[in-house]
Structures are given as C-alpha cells and as structure tokens.
Amino acid sequence: DMEATPTYNRDLAAAVIGLVMRGYCGYCNVGGPEVMSRWEWAERLATAAGLPAGMVRGFSSAVQVQRVERPMRTGLKVDRLRRLLPDVRLLTVEEAVADWIEHPMGRGWPTPRTIDPAPQRR
C-alpha cells in the first residue's frame, strides 16, 4: 500500500553526470517514469527477471513495524529534470531489468562526446 518511484541506478548516474556536465547547480529530482506500490515493484522485478509469478507476497504497511512514520506515497516529480535534460529517458522497471541482464557489468560512463555540455538555465 506504500507507493514510490523506483529509479534505475544507471539512469540516476547518467542524469547526475548530465547535470554536472551542464554546470547545473541546485536540486533536481531524478526518479523513474512510474509511481507504483512496493509490492507491484517487487512483482514486476520478479516477472521481468523470469522468476515464477506469485513468489512475491505483499502485506499492509499497518502490520510492519517501522521506527519512523513514512508517507504512503513518495513518488518524485521530475519536471525540472525533463526541462534540463530533455534527451534523458528513464527506464521502466521491465526495461531496467532487461538492460541489467544484457549489460550486467554496466554500459560504461557517459563521455563528454555523448553529453551536450551546453549549460541550461534553471
């Protein structure tokens, strides 16, 4: 019942590098393109990885003991990121799993030739 914005770590790294190379100063949310429950996220990860359906079991946050109260919905708004890096495409859960399976050691770091260093206004 808790929702979040799953973010592929490689997308996060590429966005941070893009922002730094453009000289951006300030804050900018970087989050995946979908808001979903943690249960849905786990189920989609399992399915995309080819694991048996139904191996993920969800439960209500009401039965989970938490040291700190957490909000039920924590999806990120990424409008600023889209304005600053219009060519950056953040992957869905299934696309991220497919990328990870195809490139388990990564795709290499973006280079100055692959990122347009033109500074963007905030």
Coordinates of C-alpha atoms in Angstrom, one line a residue:
D1 CA 0.0 0.0 0.0
M2 CA 3.0 2.3 0.1
E3 CA 3.9 3.9 -3.3
A4 CA 7.3 5.1 -4.6
T5 CA 9.1 6.0 -7.8
P6 CA 11.6 3.1 -8.5
T7 CA 14.7 4.5 -10.1
Y8 CA 17.3 2.5 -12.0
N9 CA 20.7 3.3 -10.6
R10 CA 22.3 3.6 -14.0
D11 CA 19.7 6.2 -15.0
L12 CA 20.4 8.1 -11.8
A13 CA 24.1 8.1 -12.5
A14 CA 23.6 9.3 -16.1
A15 CA 21.3 12.1 -15.0
V16 CA 23.8 13.3 -12.3
I17 CA 26.6 13.2 -14.9
G18 CA 24.5 15.1 -17.4
L19 CA 23.6 17.8 -14.8
V20 CA 27.2 18.2 -13.7
M21 CA 28.5 18.4 -17.2
R22 CA 25.9 21.2 -18.0
G23 CA 27.1 23.1 -14.9
Y24 CA 23.7 22.8 -13.2
C25 CA 23.7 24.0 -9.5
G26 CA 20.7 23.4 -7.4
Y27 CA 18.4 20.5 -6.6
C28 CA 16.7 18.2 -9.1
N29 CA 14.6 15.1 -8.5
V30 CA 15.7 12.0 -10.5
G31 CA 13.1 9.3 -10.4
G32 CA 11.8 6.5 -12.7
P33 CA 8.9 7.2 -15.0
E34 CA 6.3 5.3 -12.9
V35 CA 4.8 5.6 -9.4
M36 CA 3.8 2.1 -8.0
S37 CA 3.4 0.2 -4.8
R38 CA 6.4 -1.6 -3.4
W39 CA 4.5 -4.8 -3.9
E40 CA 3.9 -4.1 -7.6
W41 CA 7.6 -3.1 -8.0
A42 CA 8.8 -6.4 -6.5
E43 CA 6.3 -8.4 -8.6
R44 CA 7.3 -6.6 -11.8
L45 CA 11.0 -7.1 -11.0
A46 CA 10.5 -10.8 -10.4
T47 CA 8.4 -11.2 -13.6
A48 CA 10.9 -9.3 -15.7
A49 CA 13.7 -11.4 -14.3
G50 CA 11.9 -14.6 -15.3
L51 CA 11.0 -15.7 -11.8
P52 CA 7.8 -17.5 -11.0
A53 CA 4.7 -15.4 -10.7
G54 CA 3.3 -15.4 -7.2
M55 CA 6.6 -15.7 -5.4
V56 CA 6.2 -12.1 -4.2
R57 CA 3.8 -11.7 -1.3
G58 CA 2.6 -8.3 -0.2
F59 CA 1.4 -7.1 3.1
S60 CA -0.1 -4.0 4.5
S61 CA 2.2 -1.3 6.0
A62 CA 0.0 -1.4 9.1
V63 CA 1.5 -4.7 10.1
Q64 CA 5.1 -3.6 9.5
V65 CA 7.0 -2.2 12.5
Q66 CA 8.7 1.0 11.5
R67 CA 11.0 3.1 13.6
V68 CA 9.9 6.2 11.7
E69 CA 6.5 7.0 10.3
R70 CA 6.7 7.1 6.5
P71 CA 4.4 8.7 3.9
M72 CA 2.2 6.3 1.9
R73 CA 3.0 8.0 -1.4
T74 CA 6.5 9.2 -2.2
G75 CA 6.7 9.5 -6.0
L76 CA 9.0 12.1 -7.3
K77 CA 8.1 14.9 -9.8
V78 CA 10.8 15.1 -12.4
D79 CA 9.6 18.1 -14.5
R80 CA 12.8 20.0 -13.8
L81 CA 14.9 17.1 -14.9
R82 CA 12.9 16.8 -18.1
R83 CA 13.5 20.5 -18.8
L84 CA 17.2 20.4 -18.0
L85 CA 17.9 17.0 -19.8
P86 CA 15.2 16.6 -22.4
D87 CA 17.1 13.7 -24.1
V88 CA 17.5 11.6 -21.0
R89 CA 15.0 8.8 -20.9
L90 CA 14.4 7.0 -17.6
L91 CA 13.7 3.3 -18.0
T92 CA 10.6 1.4 -16.7
V93 CA 11.1 -1.5 -14.4
E94 CA 11.0 -4.0 -17.2
E95 CA 13.4 -2.0 -19.4
A96 CA 15.8 -1.6 -16.5
V97 CA 15.8 -5.3 -15.7
A98 CA 16.4 -6.1 -19.4
D99 CA 19.2 -3.6 -19.5
W100 CA 20.8 -5.1 -16.4
I101 CA 20.5 -8.6 -17.7
E102 CA 22.0 -7.6 -21.1
H103 CA 24.8 -5.5 -19.5
P104 CA 25.5 -6.9 -16.0
M105 CA 28.8 -5.1 -15.8
G106 CA 27.3 -1.8 -16.9
R107 CA 27.4 0.2 -20.1
G108 CA 30.3 2.5 -19.3
W109 CA 30.2 6.1 -18.2
P110 CA 28.9 8.8 -20.5
T111 CA 31.7 10.8 -22.0
P112 CA 31.9 14.5 -22.9
R113 CA 31.2 13.5 -26.5
T114 CA 27.9 11.7 -25.5
I115 CA 26.5 14.5 -23.3
D116 CA 25.9 18.0 -24.7
P117 CA 27.7 20.3 -22.3
A118 CA 25.6 23.4 -23.1
P119 CA 24.5 24.9 -19.8
Q120 CA 20.8 25.1 -19.1
R121 CA 19.1 27.8 -17.2
R122 CA 17.3 26.9 -14.0

